[in-house]
XYZ file of N, CA, C and O in Angstrom:
864
model
N -26.629 -50.816 -38.512
C -25.902 -51.559 -37.480
C -25.224 -50.575 -36.616
O -24.310 -50.027 -37.360
N -24.856 -50.239 -35.518
C -24.138 -49.592 -34.669
C -22.670 -50.330 -34.445
O -22.749 -51.127 -33.634
N -22.062 -49.859 -35.249
C -20.487 -50.496 -35.365
C -19.513 -49.722 -34.392
O -19.531 -48.323 -34.416
N -18.952 -50.177 -33.603
C -17.596 -49.603 -32.819
C -16.511 -49.485 -33.761
O -16.027 -50.485 -34.185
N -15.937 -48.143 -34.211
C -14.743 -47.839 -34.933
C -13.632 -48.580 -34.052
O -13.456 -48.485 -33.126
N -12.822 -48.976 -35.564
C -11.420 -49.362 -34.709
C -10.651 -48.355 -33.877
O -9.911 -48.714 -33.036
N -10.941 -47.241 -34.362
C -9.914 -46.099 -33.563
C -11.007 -45.085 -32.639
O -10.326 -44.161 -32.486
N -12.106 -45.706 -32.328
C -13.019 -45.069 -31.437
C -13.030 -45.940 -29.938
O -13.381 -47.098 -30.229
N -12.992 -45.169 -28.824
C -13.007 -45.614 -27.477
C -14.202 -45.037 -26.778
O -14.197 -45.098 -25.504
N -15.187 -44.509 -27.460
C -16.237 -44.064 -26.661
C -16.840 -45.304 -26.129
O -17.229 -46.162 -26.708
N -17.701 -44.869 -25.064
C -18.103 -46.124 -24.136
C -19.526 -45.847 -24.227
O -20.214 -44.682 -24.009
N -20.417 -46.471 -24.826
C -21.706 -46.465 -25.263
C -22.734 -47.964 -24.829
O -22.302 -48.815 -25.217
N -23.743 -47.743 -24.200
C -24.376 -48.947 -23.708
C -25.168 -49.209 -24.998
O -25.465 -48.477 -25.781
N -25.340 -50.433 -25.526
C -25.977 -51.234 -26.464
C -27.047 -52.030 -26.070
O -27.029 -52.873 -24.782
N -28.640 -52.145 -26.480
C -29.352 -53.019 -25.876
C -29.012 -54.454 -26.550
O -28.467 -54.572 -27.350
N -29.617 -55.319 -25.449
C -29.365 -56.875 -25.706
C -30.158 -57.175 -27.059
O -31.308 -56.742 -27.116
N -29.540 -58.238 -27.743
C -30.426 -58.668 -28.900
C -30.901 -59.849 -28.435
O -30.868 -60.667 -27.505
N -31.937 -60.138 -29.385
C -32.915 -61.487 -28.967
C -31.664 -62.549 -29.172
O -30.888 -62.538 -29.627
N -32.055 -63.981 -28.632
C -30.977 -65.019 -28.549
C -31.016 -65.706 -30.118
O -32.217 -65.478 -30.923
N -29.759 -65.849 -30.750
C -29.633 -66.456 -31.570
C -30.054 -67.831 -31.610
O -29.997 -68.510 -30.806
N -29.995 -68.605 -33.018
C -30.408 -70.080 -32.820
C -29.116 -70.853 -32.346
O -27.920 -70.483 -32.491
N -29.681 -71.765 -31.610
C -28.222 -72.714 -31.246
C -28.555 -74.097 -31.694
O -29.321 -74.386 -32.759
N -27.196 -74.597 -31.693
C -27.144 -76.076 -32.227
C -27.203 -77.038 -31.159
O -26.415 -77.054 -29.919
N -28.279 -77.816 -31.124
C -28.463 -78.807 -30.282
C -27.323 -80.025 -30.085
O -26.682 -80.342 -31.105
N -26.568 -80.406 -29.059
C -25.926 -81.489 -28.735
C -25.892 -82.919 -29.439
O -27.398 -83.326 -29.734
N -25.114 -83.262 -29.883
C -25.472 -84.967 -30.370
C -25.910 -85.466 -29.706
O -25.681 -85.703 -28.259
N -26.859 -86.707 -29.866
C -27.462 -87.541 -29.418
C -26.321 -88.556 -28.620
O -25.237 -88.792 -28.712
N -26.567 -88.484 -27.293
C -25.562 -89.323 -26.464
C -24.388 -88.237 -25.976
O -23.850 -88.817 -24.885
N -24.484 -87.122 -26.200
C -22.936 -86.258 -25.908
C -23.374 -85.416 -24.590
O -24.731 -85.225 -24.216
N -22.577 -85.040 -23.747
C -22.769 -84.656 -22.434
C -22.577 -83.169 -22.892
O -21.757 -82.691 -23.567
N -23.735 -82.413 -22.374
C -23.959 -80.859 -22.444
C -22.597 -80.306 -21.600
O -22.334 -80.744 -20.630
N -22.227 -79.290 -22.427
C -20.947 -78.706 -21.620
C -21.736 -77.229 -20.905
O -22.367 -76.747 -21.740
N -21.724 -77.154 -19.534
C -22.264 -75.791 -18.968
C -21.388 -74.605 -19.015
O -20.171 -74.911 -18.665
N -21.979 -73.330 -18.946
C -21.398 -72.271 -18.607
C -20.512 -72.171 -17.489
O -21.133 -72.894 -16.201
N -19.245 -71.619 -17.704
C -18.570 -71.698 -16.248
C -19.148 -70.392 -15.463
O -19.230 -69.238 -16.212
N -20.007 -70.640 -14.270
C -20.469 -69.471 -13.482
C -19.600 -68.193 -13.232
O -20.155 -66.963 -12.933
N -18.337 -68.585 -13.227
C -17.600 -67.416 -13.138
C -17.374 -66.279 -14.015
O -16.984 -65.238 -13.962
N -18.036 -66.600 -15.186
C -18.092 -65.863 -16.336
C -19.288 -64.806 -16.608
O -19.259 -64.045 -17.613
N -20.085 -65.110 -15.837
C -21.345 -64.569 -15.741
C -21.155 -62.871 -15.634
O -22.156 -62.317 -16.583
N -20.158 -62.437 -14.978
C -20.170 -60.915 -14.652
C -19.462 -60.352 -16.087
O -19.519 -59.008 -15.997
N -19.024 -61.230 -16.868
C -18.503 -60.728 -18.239
C -19.626 -60.247 -19.256
O -19.244 -59.615 -20.020
N -20.840 -60.560 -18.950
C -22.104 -60.115 -19.691
C -22.215 -58.808 -20.109
O -22.101 -58.080 -19.464
N -22.270 -58.690 -21.427
C -22.235 -57.133 -21.879
C -21.833 -56.759 -23.577
O -21.038 -57.514 -23.954
N -21.381 -55.589 -23.759
C -20.826 -55.064 -24.625
C -19.318 -54.907 -24.636
O -19.053 -54.286 -23.739
N -18.656 -55.389 -25.462
C -17.059 -54.924 -25.647
C -16.672 -54.340 -26.686
O -17.067 -54.481 -27.930
N -15.501 -53.589 -26.568
C -15.022 -52.643 -27.677
C -13.623 -53.561 -27.869
O -12.447 -53.771 -27.020
N -13.257 -53.934 -29.338
C -11.917 -54.257 -29.776
C -10.889 -53.053 -29.394
O -11.179 -51.961 -29.798
N -9.834 -53.610 -28.461
C -8.755 -52.663 -28.212
C -7.602 -52.951 -29.267
O -7.008 -53.886 -29.357
N -7.686 -52.001 -30.336
C -6.634 -52.098 -31.734
C -5.194 -52.441 -31.454
O -4.601 -52.858 -32.337
N -4.857 -51.734 -30.351
C -3.479 -51.389 -30.012
C -3.111 -52.941 -29.547
O -1.951 -53.331 -29.357
N -4.034 -53.800 -29.352
C -3.725 -55.008 -28.612
C -4.220 -56.375 -29.192
O -4.358 -57.519 -28.646
N -4.924 -56.155 -30.378
C -5.577 -56.933 -31.048
C -5.270 -57.211 -32.447
O -4.323 -56.149 -33.233
N -5.203 -58.364 -33.258
C -5.229 -58.447 -34.363
C -6.038 -59.517 -35.275
O -6.407 -60.539 -34.782
N -6.448 -59.083 -36.376
C -7.090 -60.013 -37.341
C -6.504 -59.925 -38.473
O -6.221 -59.130 -39.374
N -5.764 -61.328 -38.713
C -4.913 -61.668 -39.693
C -5.337 -63.074 -40.560
O -6.497 -63.593 -40.519
N -4.707 -63.313 -41.171
C -4.647 -64.529 -42.195
C -3.417 -65.023 -42.271
O -2.012 -64.294 -42.476
N -3.031 -66.497 -42.718
C -1.836 -67.118 -42.814
C -2.038 -67.945 -44.284
O -3.130 -68.676 -44.220
N -1.180 -68.292 -44.801
C -1.427 -68.909 -46.595
C -0.011 -69.272 -46.695
O 0.881 -68.824 -46.684
N -0.050 -70.724 -47.176
C 1.250 -71.474 -47.813
C 1.452 -70.932 -48.873
O 0.527 -70.766 -50.006
N 2.695 -70.533 -49.120
C 2.933 -69.841 -50.300
C 4.317 -70.665 -50.964
O 5.458 -71.350 -50.299
N 4.278 -71.323 -52.159
C 5.350 -71.667 -53.023
C 5.621 -73.033 -52.341
O 6.615 -73.748 -52.306
N 4.485 -73.664 -51.691
C 4.610 -75.015 -50.967
C 5.612 -75.183 -49.712
O 5.846 -76.300 -48.994
N 6.312 -74.104 -49.496
C 7.444 -74.160 -48.436
C 7.918 -73.256 -47.541
O 8.342 -73.343 -46.510
N 6.678 -72.218 -47.699
C 6.895 -71.326 -46.484
C 5.329 -70.452 -46.249
O 4.219 -70.991 -47.141
N 5.163 -69.845 -45.156
C 3.822 -69.480 -44.799
C 3.906 -67.765 -45.049
O 4.721 -67.526 -44.261
N 2.896 -67.247 -45.467
C 2.980 -65.766 -45.488
C 1.888 -65.300 -44.417
O 0.712 -65.840 -44.720
N 2.057 -64.071 -43.935
C 1.083 -63.943 -42.773
C 0.736 -62.566 -43.268
O 1.482 -61.672 -43.550
N -0.151 -62.141 -43.058
C -0.926 -60.809 -42.952
C -2.102 -60.184 -42.386
O -2.429 -61.246 -41.238
N -2.314 -59.002 -42.002
C -3.275 -58.464 -41.221
C -4.287 -57.493 -41.702
O -3.668 -56.746 -42.792
N -5.539 -57.313 -41.340
C -6.248 -56.149 -41.839
C -6.173 -55.308 -40.792
O -6.341 -55.326 -39.748
N -5.372 -54.028 -41.168
C -5.384 -53.045 -40.210
C -6.528 -51.973 -39.828
O -6.543 -51.140 -39.016
N -7.528 -51.795 -40.714
C -8.719 -51.322 -40.713
C -9.919 -52.151 -40.279
O -10.018 -52.841 -41.370
N -10.867 -51.933 -39.625
C -11.727 -52.860 -39.509
C -12.885 -51.925 -38.054
O -12.463 -51.152 -37.697
N -13.988 -52.728 -38.347
C -15.188 -51.929 -37.459
C -15.583 -53.371 -36.435
O -15.875 -54.353 -37.460
N -16.279 -53.026 -35.458
C -16.644 -54.551 -34.803
C -17.941 -54.017 -33.884
O -17.825 -52.943 -33.167
N -18.903 -55.155 -33.856
C -19.704 -54.940 -32.599
C -19.648 -56.138 -31.906
O -19.697 -57.424 -32.623
N -19.546 -56.256 -30.567
C -19.194 -57.502 -29.835
C -20.485 -57.577 -28.648
O -20.221 -56.658 -27.803
N -21.063 -58.746 -28.130
C -21.440 -58.729 -27.162
C -21.629 -60.284 -26.485
O -21.567 -61.328 -27.438
N -21.069 -60.300 -25.488
C -20.767 -61.794 -24.773
C -21.737 -61.573 -23.520
O -22.062 -60.929 -22.852
N -22.374 -62.999 -23.574
C -23.153 -63.428 -22.643
C -22.362 -64.529 -21.842
O -22.716 -65.758 -22.243
N -21.888 -64.518 -20.793
C -21.233 -65.517 -19.874
C -22.527 -66.083 -19.231
O -22.079 -67.402 -19.175
N -23.579 -65.815 -18.954
C -24.864 -66.908 -18.200
C -25.187 -67.793 -19.435
O -25.497 -68.911 -19.424
N -25.371 -67.470 -20.743
C -26.437 -67.766 -21.798
C -25.280 -67.770 -23.153
O -25.360 -66.759 -23.921
N -24.259 -68.391 -23.251
C -23.359 -68.016 -24.328
C -24.012 -68.145 -25.802
O -23.670 -67.420 -26.645
N -25.036 -68.655 -26.023
C -26.141 -68.737 -27.129
C -26.238 -67.508 -27.613
O -26.682 -67.065 -28.590
N -26.532 -66.279 -26.431
C -26.781 -64.986 -26.934
C -25.676 -64.372 -27.228
O -25.855 -63.252 -27.684
N -24.400 -64.776 -27.229
C -23.394 -63.945 -27.860
C -23.451 -63.605 -29.238
O -24.018 -64.532 -29.691
N -22.798 -62.802 -29.665
C -22.832 -62.431 -30.963
C -21.948 -61.322 -31.531
O -20.964 -60.730 -30.615
N -21.301 -61.518 -32.874
C -20.384 -60.392 -33.314
C -20.742 -59.980 -34.660
O -21.334 -61.026 -35.677
N -20.365 -58.964 -34.953
C -20.547 -58.359 -36.121
C -19.268 -57.860 -36.634
O -18.548 -56.847 -35.721
N -18.492 -57.941 -37.768
C -16.917 -57.527 -37.919
C -17.111 -57.231 -39.345
O -17.366 -57.859 -40.056
N -16.688 -55.949 -39.732
C -16.556 -55.474 -41.220
C -14.879 -55.196 -41.123
O -14.210 -54.276 -40.394
N -14.230 -55.933 -42.380
C -12.580 -55.704 -42.680
C -12.568 -54.743 -43.690
O -13.422 -55.110 -45.008
N -11.850 -53.742 -43.925
C -11.345 -52.852 -45.137
C -10.466 -53.523 -45.814
O -9.387 -53.757 -45.156
N -10.972 -54.308 -46.902
C -9.927 -55.080 -47.754
C -8.584 -54.439 -48.253
O -7.506 -54.797 -48.348
N -8.804 -53.066 -48.366
C -7.720 -52.303 -49.011
C -6.731 -52.330 -47.590
O -5.420 -51.590 -47.920
N -6.939 -52.452 -46.444
C -5.991 -52.091 -45.456
C -5.171 -53.503 -44.901
O -4.350 -53.601 -44.316
N -4.963 -54.461 -46.180
C -4.016 -55.350 -45.942
C -2.529 -55.039 -45.912
O -2.354 -54.346 -46.320
N -1.871 -55.665 -44.882
C -0.437 -55.419 -44.670
C 0.029 -56.682 -44.431
O -0.259 -57.425 -43.406
N 1.009 -57.260 -45.184
C 1.601 -58.337 -45.245
C 3.265 -58.101 -45.009
O 4.180 -59.162 -44.922
N 3.424 -56.838 -44.984
C 5.147 -56.565 -44.915
C 5.537 -56.253 -46.194
O 6.741 -55.789 -45.863
N 5.263 -56.359 -47.310
C 5.726 -56.164 -48.594
C 4.865 -55.498 -49.388
O 3.703 -55.917 -49.820
N 5.051 -54.322 -49.835
C 4.469 -53.626 -50.565
C 3.342 -54.095 -51.927
O 2.494 -53.998 -52.226
N 4.844 -54.551 -52.448
C 4.418 -55.166 -53.699
C 3.309 -56.341 -53.568
O 2.226 -56.297 -54.334
N 3.475 -56.998 -52.613
C 2.496 -58.104 -52.273
C 1.352 -57.664 -51.864
O 0.307 -58.434 -52.135
N 1.172 -56.707 -51.119
C -0.119 -56.125 -50.585
C -0.631 -55.867 -51.959
O -2.058 -55.927 -51.990
N -0.282 -55.156 -52.786
C -0.864 -54.703 -53.881
C -1.631 -55.807 -54.674
O -2.673 -55.752 -55.314
N -0.902 -56.866 -54.694
C -1.379 -58.218 -55.521
C -2.514 -58.542 -54.693
O -3.735 -59.237 -55.499
N -2.501 -58.738 -53.269
C -3.464 -59.327 -52.469
C -4.953 -58.529 -52.609
O -6.028 -59.110 -52.694
N -4.722 -56.964 -52.724
C -5.807 -56.362 -52.949
C -6.310 -56.091 -54.440
O -7.372 -55.251 -54.431
N -5.647 -56.574 -55.039
C -5.958 -56.706 -56.448
C -7.098 -57.606 -57.059
O -7.490 -58.299 -56.147
N -7.200 -57.387 -58.550
C -8.592 -58.059 -58.787
C -8.427 -59.680 -58.632
O -9.281 -60.433 -58.669
N -7.132 -60.240 -58.831
C -6.893 -61.634 -58.809
C -7.003 -62.427 -57.404
O -7.483 -63.207 -57.209
N -7.190 -61.495 -56.290
C -7.680 -61.800 -54.858
C -8.827 -61.082 -54.518
O -9.935 -61.302 -54.757
N -8.421 -60.067 -53.587
C -9.616 -59.290 -52.773
C -10.495 -58.589 -53.696
O -11.635 -58.122 -53.334
N -9.836 -57.874 -54.833
C -10.617 -56.835 -55.428
C -11.187 -55.484 -54.613
O -12.139 -55.548 -54.720
N -10.144 -55.135 -53.968
C -10.497 -53.890 -52.789
C -11.353 -52.923 -53.549
O -12.302 -51.958 -53.377
N -11.001 -52.633 -54.824
C -11.676 -51.721 -55.759
C -13.059 -51.695 -55.790
O -13.944 -50.814 -55.503
N -13.654 -52.947 -56.061
C -14.986 -53.485 -56.462
C -15.513 -53.903 -55.350
O -16.623 -53.830 -54.970
N -14.834 -54.415 -54.541
C -15.503 -55.062 -53.033
C -14.704 -54.434 -51.466
O -13.864 -55.185 -51.142
N -14.817 -53.303 -51.188
C -14.139 -52.651 -50.227
C -14.427 -53.053 -48.751
O -13.467 -53.003 -47.991
N -15.142 -54.071 -48.708
C -15.270 -54.677 -47.520
C -15.608 -56.453 -47.299
O -16.057 -56.601 -48.335
N -14.999 -56.764 -46.544
C -15.544 -58.089 -46.306
C -16.024 -58.353 -44.854
O -15.706 -57.445 -44.098
N -17.175 -59.134 -44.316
C -17.720 -59.050 -43.379
C -18.041 -60.609 -42.897
O -18.432 -61.542 -43.332
N -17.893 -60.371 -41.220
C -18.560 -62.000 -40.565
C -19.644 -61.170 -39.961
O -19.591 -60.365 -39.031
N -20.425 -62.042 -39.859
C -22.024 -61.737 -38.929
C -22.425 -63.331 -38.452
O -22.600 -64.081 -39.382
N -22.468 -62.997 -37.091
C -22.630 -64.726 -36.395
C -23.888 -65.227 -36.398
O -25.035 -63.950 -36.775
N -24.359 -66.170 -36.922
C -25.805 -66.548 -36.726
C -25.759 -67.485 -35.481
O -27.360 -67.768 -35.277
N -25.147 -68.228 -34.595
C -25.311 -69.187 -33.850
C -23.900 -69.382 -32.907
O -22.811 -69.304 -33.249
N -24.089 -69.389 -31.616
C -22.914 -69.608 -30.783
C -23.231 -70.570 -30.070
O -24.461 -70.600 -29.210
N -22.188 -71.886 -29.406
C -22.596 -72.683 -28.620
C -21.006 -72.982 -27.868
O -19.842 -72.941 -28.352
N -21.336 -73.373 -26.707
C -20.239 -73.742 -25.842
C -19.757 -75.376 -26.199
O -20.583 -75.991 -26.200
N -18.719 -75.457 -26.635
C -17.945 -76.906 -26.942
C -17.157 -77.435 -25.912
O -16.586 -78.454 -25.938
N -16.493 -76.414 -25.135
C -15.736 -77.025 -23.940
C -15.613 -76.034 -22.646
O -16.298 -74.922 -23.138
N -14.814 -76.204 -21.682
C -15.318 -75.276 -20.739
C -14.787 -73.694 -21.157
O -15.513 -73.005 -20.492
N -13.625 -73.502 -22.019
C -13.371 -72.280 -22.342
C -13.333 -71.952 -23.901
O -12.991 -71.095 -24.241
N -14.424 -72.807 -24.599
C -13.993 -72.788 -26.065
C -15.665 -72.751 -26.477
O -16.532 -73.588 -26.050
N -15.677 -71.668 -27.165
C -16.976 -71.269 -27.984
C -16.993 -71.592 -29.471
O -16.074 -70.951 -30.095
N -18.068 -71.999 -29.986
C -18.002 -72.575 -31.517
C -18.865 -71.438 -32.155
O -20.101 -71.487 -31.862
N -18.755 -70.475 -32.854
C -19.454 -69.260 -33.480
C -19.659 -69.451 -34.969
O -18.422 -69.465 -35.722
N -20.799 -69.856 -34.960
C -21.147 -69.963 -36.530
C -21.470 -68.511 -37.127
O -22.339 -67.782 -36.424
N -21.188 -68.352 -38.290
C -21.506 -67.069 -38.936
C -21.196 -67.110 -40.368
O -21.012 -68.228 -41.106
N -21.863 -66.120 -41.312
C -21.917 -65.904 -42.507
C -20.511 -64.902 -42.953
O -20.575 -63.586 -42.497
N -19.853 -65.438 -43.785
C -18.669 -64.757 -44.180
C -18.842 -64.275 -45.816
O -19.143 -65.195 -46.364
N -18.734 -63.248 -45.852
C -19.064 -62.419 -47.221
C -17.503 -62.073 -47.515
O -17.030 -60.945 -46.978
N -17.036 -62.465 -48.594
C -15.949 -62.129 -49.348
C -16.279 -61.952 -51.084
O -16.762 -62.830 -51.664
N -16.021 -60.853 -51.664
C -16.153 -60.308 -53.007
C -17.764 -60.854 -53.431
O -17.864 -61.247 -54.582
N -18.697 -60.219 -52.202
C -20.144 -60.540 -53.052
C -20.441 -61.777 -52.688
O -21.910 -62.356 -52.645
N -19.733 -62.665 -52.334
C -20.162 -64.320 -51.972
C -20.309 -64.475 -50.374
O -19.290 -64.117 -49.664
N -21.178 -65.090 -50.206
C -21.547 -65.249 -48.367
C -21.842 -66.798 -48.274
O -22.494 -67.538 -48.864
N -20.798 -67.276 -47.493
C -20.757 -68.892 -47.261
C -20.742 -68.844 -45.652
O -20.183 -68.150 -44.925
N -21.350 -69.972 -44.867
C -21.192 -69.962 -43.514
C -19.870 -70.656 -43.083
O -19.000 -71.446 -44.085
N -19.243 -70.384 -41.972
C -17.864 -70.904 -41.269
C -18.309 -70.850 -39.993
O -19.075 -70.160 -39.403
N -17.358 -71.670 -39.294
C -17.426 -72.176 -37.973
C -16.099 -71.584 -37.520
O -15.027 -71.707 -37.933
N -16.172 -70.672 -36.509
C -14.928 -69.908 -35.764
C -15.063 -70.241 -34.351
O -15.774 -70.312 -33.495
N -14.034 -71.239 -34.038
C -13.658 -71.629 -32.983
C -12.878 -70.550 -31.833
O -11.613 -70.117 -32.259
N -13.617 -70.270 -30.783
C -12.608 -68.976 -30.066
C -12.373 -69.546 -28.718
O -13.587 -69.891 -27.819
N -11.449 -69.208 -28.176
C -11.046 -69.595 -26.880
C -10.911 -68.591 -25.819
O -9.820 -67.710 -26.365
N -11.924 -68.565 -24.761
C -11.491 -67.463 -23.679
C -9.833 -67.394 -23.158
O -9.525 -68.884 -22.633
N -9.359 -66.303 -23.094
C -7.846 -66.544 -22.596
C -7.952 -65.792 -21.190
O -7.392 -66.652 -20.143
N -8.915 -64.794 -20.889
C -8.606 -64.424 -19.194
C -9.492 -63.236 -19.343
O -9.966 -62.469 -20.217
N -9.718 -62.407 -18.059
C -9.919 -61.625 -17.835
C -9.049 -60.595 -16.943
O -8.792 -61.464 -15.685
N -9.054 -59.297 -16.886
C -8.474 -58.795 -16.107
C -8.789 -57.276 -16.002
O -9.591 -56.862 -16.505
N -8.710 -56.246 -14.663
C -8.719 -54.885 -14.630
C -7.576 -54.356 -14.839
O -6.758 -54.683 -13.693
N -7.466 -53.359 -15.696
C -5.964 -52.728 -15.835
C -5.655 -51.496 -14.918
O -6.556 -51.234 -14.201
N -4.460 -51.173 -14.881
C -4.265 -49.904 -14.361
C -5.113 -48.657 -14.411
O -5.127 -48.220 -13.462
N -5.707 -48.601 -15.235
C -6.861 -47.477 -15.721
C -8.177 -47.862 -15.143
O -8.989 -47.159 -15.459
N -8.546 -49.057 -14.577
C -9.889 -49.304 -14.085
C -10.587 -50.011 -15.313
O -11.469 -50.428 -14.986
N -10.234 -50.082 -16.582
C -10.780 -50.458 -17.530
C -11.061 -52.271 -17.284
O -9.750 -53.135 -16.955
N -12.123 -52.967 -17.902
C -12.126 -54.383 -17.720
C -11.456 -54.886 -19.016
O -12.200 -54.431 -19.803
N -10.817 -55.694 -19.109
C -10.439 -56.282 -20.646
C -10.229 -57.625 -20.544
O -10.511 -58.589 -19.442
N -10.911 -58.272 -21.620
C -11.316 -59.653 -21.948
C -10.301 -60.292 -23.201
O -10.494 -59.133 -24.151
N -10.199 -61.297 -23.283
C -9.101 -61.739 -24.205
C -9.741 -63.251 -24.738
O -10.283 -63.860 -23.906
N -9.766 -63.324 -26.229
C -10.213 -64.287 -27.032
C -9.271 -64.692 -28.185
O -8.689 -63.594 -28.818
N -9.172 -65.721 -28.575
C -8.325 -65.926 -29.760
C -9.273 -67.312 -30.345
O -9.843 -68.013 -29.961
N -9.260 -66.687 -31.708
C -10.339 -67.430 -32.721
C -9.420 -67.883 -34.212
O -8.634 -67.220 -34.380
N -9.851 -69.136 -34.616
C -9.177 -69.474 -35.780
C -10.471 -70.095 -36.769
O -11.189 -70.819 -36.223
N -10.253 -69.980 -37.914
C -11.021 -70.992 -38.784
C -10.018 -71.059 -40.193
O -9.387 -70.308 -40.527
N -10.359 -72.121 -40.924
C -9.984 -72.348 -42.043
C -10.607 -72.500 -43.270
O -12.036 -73.278 -43.173
N -10.628 -71.870 -44.417
C -11.027 -71.885 -45.369
C -10.600 -71.802 -46.528
O -9.314 -71.943 -46.611
N -11.517 -72.263 -47.751
C -11.094 -72.693 -48.892
C -11.039 -71.256 -49.727
O -12.630 -71.215 -50.003
N -10.169 -70.603 -50.164
C -10.383 -69.162 -50.526
C -11.267 -69.134 -52.055
O -12.084 -68.190 -52.397
N -10.780 -70.459 -52.568
C -11.812 -70.630 -54.110
C -13.314 -70.491 -53.811
O -14.110 -70.055 -54.808
N -13.733 -70.953 -52.533
C -15.156 -70.955 -52.563
C -15.882 -69.457 -52.446
O -17.157 -69.508 -52.773
N -14.880 -68.774 -52.269
C -15.691 -67.134 -52.279
C -15.099 -66.436 -53.502
O -14.784 -65.142 -53.764
N -14.418 -67.133 -54.687
C -14.161 -66.716 -55.736
C -12.509 -66.189 -55.823
O -12.391 -65.461 -56.753
N -11.828 -66.200 -54.928
C -10.513 -65.833 -55.110
C -9.738 -67.218 -55.857
O -9.253 -67.919 -55.045
N -9.783 -67.295 -56.959
C -9.464 -68.083 -57.657
C -7.737 -68.301 -58.472
O -7.874 -68.897 -59.151
N -7.200 -67.308 -57.854
C -6.031 -67.238 -58.561
C -5.035 -68.660 -58.644
O -5.099 -69.079 -57.256
N -4.512 -68.953 -59.694
C -4.053 -70.181 -59.532
C -2.749 -70.480 -60.290
O -2.535 -71.266 -61.285
N -1.773 -69.644 -60.132
C -0.357 -69.781 -60.633
C 0.086 -71.256 -60.130
O 0.171 -71.503 -59.012
N 0.871 -71.521 -60.956
C 1.649 -72.874 -60.812
C 2.824 -73.197 -60.586
O 3.455 -72.312 -61.322
N 3.776 -73.794 -59.523
C 5.168 -73.803 -60.159
C 5.434 -74.851 -61.041
O 4.796 -75.628 -61.620
N 6.707 -74.826 -61.297
C 7.376 -75.721 -62.380
C 7.348 -76.908 -61.989
O 7.223 -77.879 -62.912
N 7.364 -77.317 -60.618
C 7.057 -78.950 -60.158
C 5.644 -79.445 -60.086
O 5.269 -80.467 -59.894
N 4.495 -78.298 -60.537
C 3.393 -78.508 -60.698
C 2.708 -78.376 -59.401
O 1.338 -78.310 -59.433
N 2.858 -77.693 -58.128
C 2.280 -77.404 -57.117
C 1.713 -75.644 -57.248
O 2.270 -75.192 -58.241
N 0.951 -75.543 -56.209
C 0.351 -74.485 -56.366
C 1.265 -73.367 -55.874
O 1.948 -73.444 -54.756
N 1.261 -72.164 -56.468
C 2.028 -70.777 -55.977
C 1.483 -70.441 -54.565
O 2.362 -70.363 -53.443
N 0.112 -70.661 -54.525
C -0.644 -70.101 -53.186
C -1.652 -71.228 -52.884
O -2.384 -71.323 -53.897
N -1.543 -71.372 -51.709
C -2.384 -72.697 -51.369
C -3.702 -71.959 -51.322
O -4.330 -71.201 -51.105
N -4.979 -72.974 -51.700
C -6.250 -72.640 -51.595
C -6.849 -72.697 -50.240
O -7.524 -71.741 -50.035
N -6.210 -73.168 -49.033
C -6.266 -73.104 -48.151
C -6.086 -71.953 -47.151
O -4.627 -71.522 -47.181
N -6.657 -71.106 -46.544
C -6.177 -70.009 -45.791
C -6.718 -69.850 -44.571
O -8.104 -70.481 -44.180
N -5.795 -69.478 -43.494
C -6.354 -69.767 -42.254
C -6.490 -68.343 -41.681
O -5.689 -67.292 -42.002
N -7.624 -68.096 -41.307
C -8.199 -66.765 -40.602
C -7.777 -66.972 -38.887
O -8.342 -67.679 -38.335
N -6.850 -65.859 -38.509
C -6.831 -65.567 -37.053
C -7.593 -64.167 -36.819
O -7.355 -63.405 -36.789
N -8.358 -64.489 -35.591
C -8.925 -63.359 -34.335
C -8.263 -63.338 -33.303
O -8.410 -64.236 -32.403
N -7.168 -62.472 -32.841
C -6.507 -62.380 -31.746
C -7.148 -61.191 -30.883
O -6.614 -59.923 -31.504
N -8.274 -61.228 -30.074
C -8.877 -60.227 -29.752
C -8.749 -59.919 -28.289
O -8.655 -60.709 -27.523
N -8.507 -58.549 -28.041
C -8.381 -58.115 -26.484
C -9.467 -57.111 -26.579
O -9.567 -56.284 -27.574
N -10.138 -56.965 -25.745
C -11.478 -55.993 -25.888
C -11.814 -55.338 -24.843
O -11.351 -56.110 -23.477
N -12.320 -54.421 -24.570
C -12.606 -53.362 -23.366
C -13.886 -53.212 -23.229
O -14.654 -53.005 -23.830
N -14.470 -53.262 -22.151
C -15.888 -53.277 -21.814
C -16.446 -52.030 -21.987
O -15.691 -50.771 -21.717
N -17.489 -51.849 -22.893
C -18.071 -50.714 -23.130
C -19.368 -50.208 -21.988
O -20.027 -50.972 -21.656
N -19.056 -49.269 -21.350
C -19.908 -48.831 -20.180
C -20.753 -47.857 -20.551
O -20.528 -46.930 -21.434
């Protein structure tokens, strides 16, 4: 797999892939048609790490939310504005790169009770299907692999906009989110509070704030 590195801005053309499987609309549902104004955005895109964030948030001690991000990752993105079902994404996140803003907490997250970065240095997301669910919302189904366990997830991506910057680069923005139960991937840390609640919620929200530059 030819991945675009987080710190790499080389422009390389990539061949188009075969269409991925699609999900048929429910009986009686009105099909959502692609916006013809997005057809010109079709092609390969590079994530701009200076303006993107791939992160997570989780409830801690039942009263607050801890947020973190992966600072090292690789990705391959293809967006098809004409036929959204042909769009695809491959993302590799390096688990040891977690940054929550607290060094001691980072060590806990990448340790054996959570991501176990020593034994599992990567977590991955590979899309398997994409469909348009609203005028500017795409549902990307894919396989999420954490600690050697692979399970399907649905990622809702909202198209933010498209501009040409002062350097002549075309830029496009997407915001995506999905919520998972970490225990489904073997992240079973289960410390309890004195009141009986969980120290760390089982539900984790994954967030993809993506700014990408066209690869020419």
